[in-house]
Amino acid sequence: MIRPATIHDSHRIGQIQVEGWRAAYRGIIPDGVLAGLSVESRAAGWRRTIERDSRTVWVAVQAESVVGWVSLGPSRDGVDGAGEVFALYVDPRCWRNGWGRALMHAAEPELRMRGFTSIVLWVLERNVTALGFYTKLGYQLDGADKVESFGEAQLRELRLRLPLEGQGA
């Protein structure tokens, strides 16, 4: 089941984010940055986000436990007509069970309903697993990139885009 997150999901969302970062970004983001991640800090941030707008974060639930989540909204880059998937994380123990795909498929109609004609998202260039996942869903590199700092590391992110036109937009 996919549903909008509630503030009661905040701790689990933070936990999945920290566990997801440590599993997905090992060898990409410096170990010190990953070791310094705090579930409590992430959970507090997600609680504030959900309190501001409960339709910003959606969770995947299996057997009454949150196993993944997606965060979405208007493009932070001001891309004309674009919504953005800010983040997608699934509990690493649940990877490759379809939860990421289900969350992305739930995000598309939500963003379309909000009037967006495309979806953008950012992926670390070295995260080849995520790049493969999103391209299988139809996302394509749109040529935009940026450099983000993670501790002492400067890492390049690539923007991908999925047009929503022709899909009931």
Coordinates of C-alpha atoms in Angstrom, one line a residue:
M1 CA 0.0 0.0 0.0
I2 CA 1.2 3.5 -0.8
R3 CA -0.3 6.4 1.2
P4 CA 0.6 10.0 2.3
A5 CA 3.0 10.0 5.3
T6 CA 1.9 11.1 8.7
I7 CA 4.0 12.6 11.5
H8 CA 3.9 9.1 13.1
D9 CA 6.0 7.8 10.2
S10 CA 8.8 10.4 10.7
H11 CA 11.1 8.2 12.7
R12 CA 10.9 5.3 10.3
I13 CA 11.4 7.7 7.3
G14 CA 14.6 9.0 9.0
Q15 CA 15.7 5.5 9.8
I16 CA 15.2 4.3 6.2
Q17 CA 17.0 7.4 4.9
V18 CA 20.1 6.8 7.1
E19 CA 20.2 3.1 6.3
G20 CA 19.6 3.8 2.6
W21 CA 22.4 6.3 2.4
R22 CA 24.8 4.0 4.2
A23 CA 24.0 1.1 1.9
A24 CA 23.7 3.0 -1.4
Y25 CA 26.5 5.5 -1.0
R26 CA 29.2 3.4 0.6
G27 CA 32.3 4.0 -1.5
I28 CA 30.8 7.1 -3.1
I29 CA 30.2 9.5 -0.1
P30 CA 33.0 9.6 2.5
D31 CA 32.7 7.1 5.3
G32 CA 32.9 9.9 7.9
V33 CA 29.8 11.6 6.4
L34 CA 27.9 8.4 6.4
A35 CA 28.9 7.5 10.0
G36 CA 27.8 11.0 11.1
L37 CA 24.2 10.6 9.9
S38 CA 21.6 10.9 12.6
V39 CA 18.2 9.1 12.5
E40 CA 16.9 11.5 15.1
S41 CA 18.0 14.6 13.1
R42 CA 16.5 13.2 9.9
A43 CA 13.3 12.2 11.6
A44 CA 12.9 15.7 13.1
G45 CA 13.3 17.2 9.7
W46 CA 10.8 14.9 8.1
R47 CA 8.3 15.6 10.9
R48 CA 8.5 19.3 10.1
T49 CA 8.1 18.7 6.4
I50 CA 5.1 16.5 6.9
E51 CA 3.5 19.0 9.3
R52 CA 3.9 21.7 6.6
D53 CA 2.4 19.6 3.8
S54 CA 1.2 16.1 4.3
R55 CA 1.2 15.4 0.6
T56 CA 4.9 16.0 0.2
V57 CA 6.0 12.6 1.5
W58 CA 4.4 9.2 0.5
V59 CA 5.2 5.9 2.2
A60 CA 5.1 2.3 1.1
V61 CA 3.6 0.1 3.8
Q62 CA 3.9 -3.7 4.1
A63 CA 2.4 -5.6 7.0
E64 CA 1.8 -2.3 8.8
S65 CA 5.5 -1.3 8.6
V66 CA 6.9 1.5 6.4
V67 CA 9.4 0.0 4.0
G68 CA 10.1 3.0 1.8
W69 CA 9.2 6.6 1.0
V70 CA 9.3 9.2 -1.7
S71 CA 9.3 13.0 -1.3
L72 CA 8.0 15.3 -4.1
G73 CA 6.9 18.8 -5.0
P74 CA 7.6 21.6 -7.4
S75 CA 11.0 21.6 -9.1
R76 CA 13.6 23.4 -6.8
D77 CA 15.4 24.5 -9.9
G78 CA 12.5 26.4 -11.3
V79 CA 12.2 24.1 -14.3
D80 CA 9.1 25.3 -16.2
G81 CA 6.2 22.9 -15.7
A82 CA 8.2 20.4 -13.7
G83 CA 7.5 18.6 -10.5
E84 CA 10.5 17.0 -8.7
V85 CA 11.1 13.8 -6.9
F86 CA 13.3 15.1 -4.1
A87 CA 14.2 11.7 -2.7
L88 CA 13.3 8.0 -2.9
Y89 CA 14.5 5.5 -0.3
V90 CA 13.6 1.9 0.4
D91 CA 14.7 -0.1 3.4
P92 CA 17.9 -1.9 2.0
R93 CA 16.4 -5.2 3.3
C94 CA 13.5 -4.6 0.9
W95 CA 15.5 -3.6 -2.2
R96 CA 14.5 -5.3 -5.5
N97 CA 11.0 -6.1 -4.3
G98 CA 9.2 -3.5 -6.4
W99 CA 8.8 -0.9 -3.7
G100 CA 10.8 1.8 -5.4
R101 CA 8.9 1.3 -8.6
A102 CA 5.6 1.4 -6.8
L103 CA 6.5 4.6 -5.1
M104 CA 7.6 6.2 -8.3
H105 CA 4.4 5.1 -10.0
A106 CA 2.5 6.7 -7.2
A107 CA 4.4 10.0 -7.5
E108 CA 3.6 10.4 -11.2
P109 CA -0.2 10.8 -10.9
E110 CA 0.2 12.9 -7.8
L111 CA 2.5 15.3 -9.7
R112 CA 0.3 15.2 -12.8
M113 CA -2.7 16.1 -10.6
R114 CA -0.8 19.1 -9.4
G115 CA -0.5 20.3 -13.0
F116 CA 3.1 19.4 -13.7
T117 CA 4.0 18.3 -17.3
S118 CA 7.2 16.6 -16.4
I119 CA 9.2 15.2 -13.5
V120 CA 12.8 15.9 -12.7
L121 CA 15.1 14.3 -10.2
W122 CA 18.8 14.4 -9.3
V123 CA 21.2 11.4 -9.0
L124 CA 24.8 11.2 -8.0
E125 CA 26.8 10.4 -11.2
R126 CA 28.6 7.5 -9.4
N127 CA 25.3 5.9 -8.3
V128 CA 25.0 3.7 -11.3
T129 CA 22.4 1.5 -9.6
A130 CA 20.0 4.5 -9.2
L131 CA 20.8 5.7 -12.7
G132 CA 19.9 2.3 -14.1
F133 CA 16.7 2.2 -12.0
Y134 CA 15.4 5.6 -13.2
T135 CA 16.3 5.0 -16.9
K136 CA 14.3 1.7 -16.8
L137 CA 11.4 3.8 -15.6
G138 CA 11.8 6.0 -18.7
Y139 CA 13.7 8.9 -17.2
Q140 CA 16.4 10.4 -19.4
L141 CA 19.4 12.7 -18.7
D142 CA 18.5 16.2 -19.7
G143 CA 22.0 17.6 -19.7
A144 CA 21.9 19.5 -16.4
D145 CA 24.4 18.8 -13.7
K146 CA 25.7 20.3 -10.5
V147 CA 28.4 19.6 -7.9
E148 CA 27.4 19.0 -4.3
S149 CA 29.7 18.9 -1.3
F150 CA 29.6 15.9 1.0
G151 CA 32.3 16.5 3.7
E152 CA 35.5 17.0 1.8
A153 CA 34.2 15.3 -1.4
Q154 CA 32.8 17.2 -4.3
L155 CA 30.4 14.9 -6.2
R156 CA 28.6 15.5 -9.5
E157 CA 24.8 15.1 -9.7
L158 CA 23.0 14.6 -13.0
R159 CA 19.4 15.6 -13.6
L160 CA 17.0 13.2 -15.2
R161 CA 13.6 14.0 -16.6
L162 CA 10.3 12.2 -17.5
P163 CA 7.7 14.0 -19.6
L164 CA 4.2 13.5 -18.4
E165 CA 2.5 14.7 -21.6
G166 CA 0.6 12.0 -23.4
Q167 CA 0.1 10.2 -20.2
G168 CA -3.2 11.9 -19.2
A169 CA -1.6 15.3 -18.4

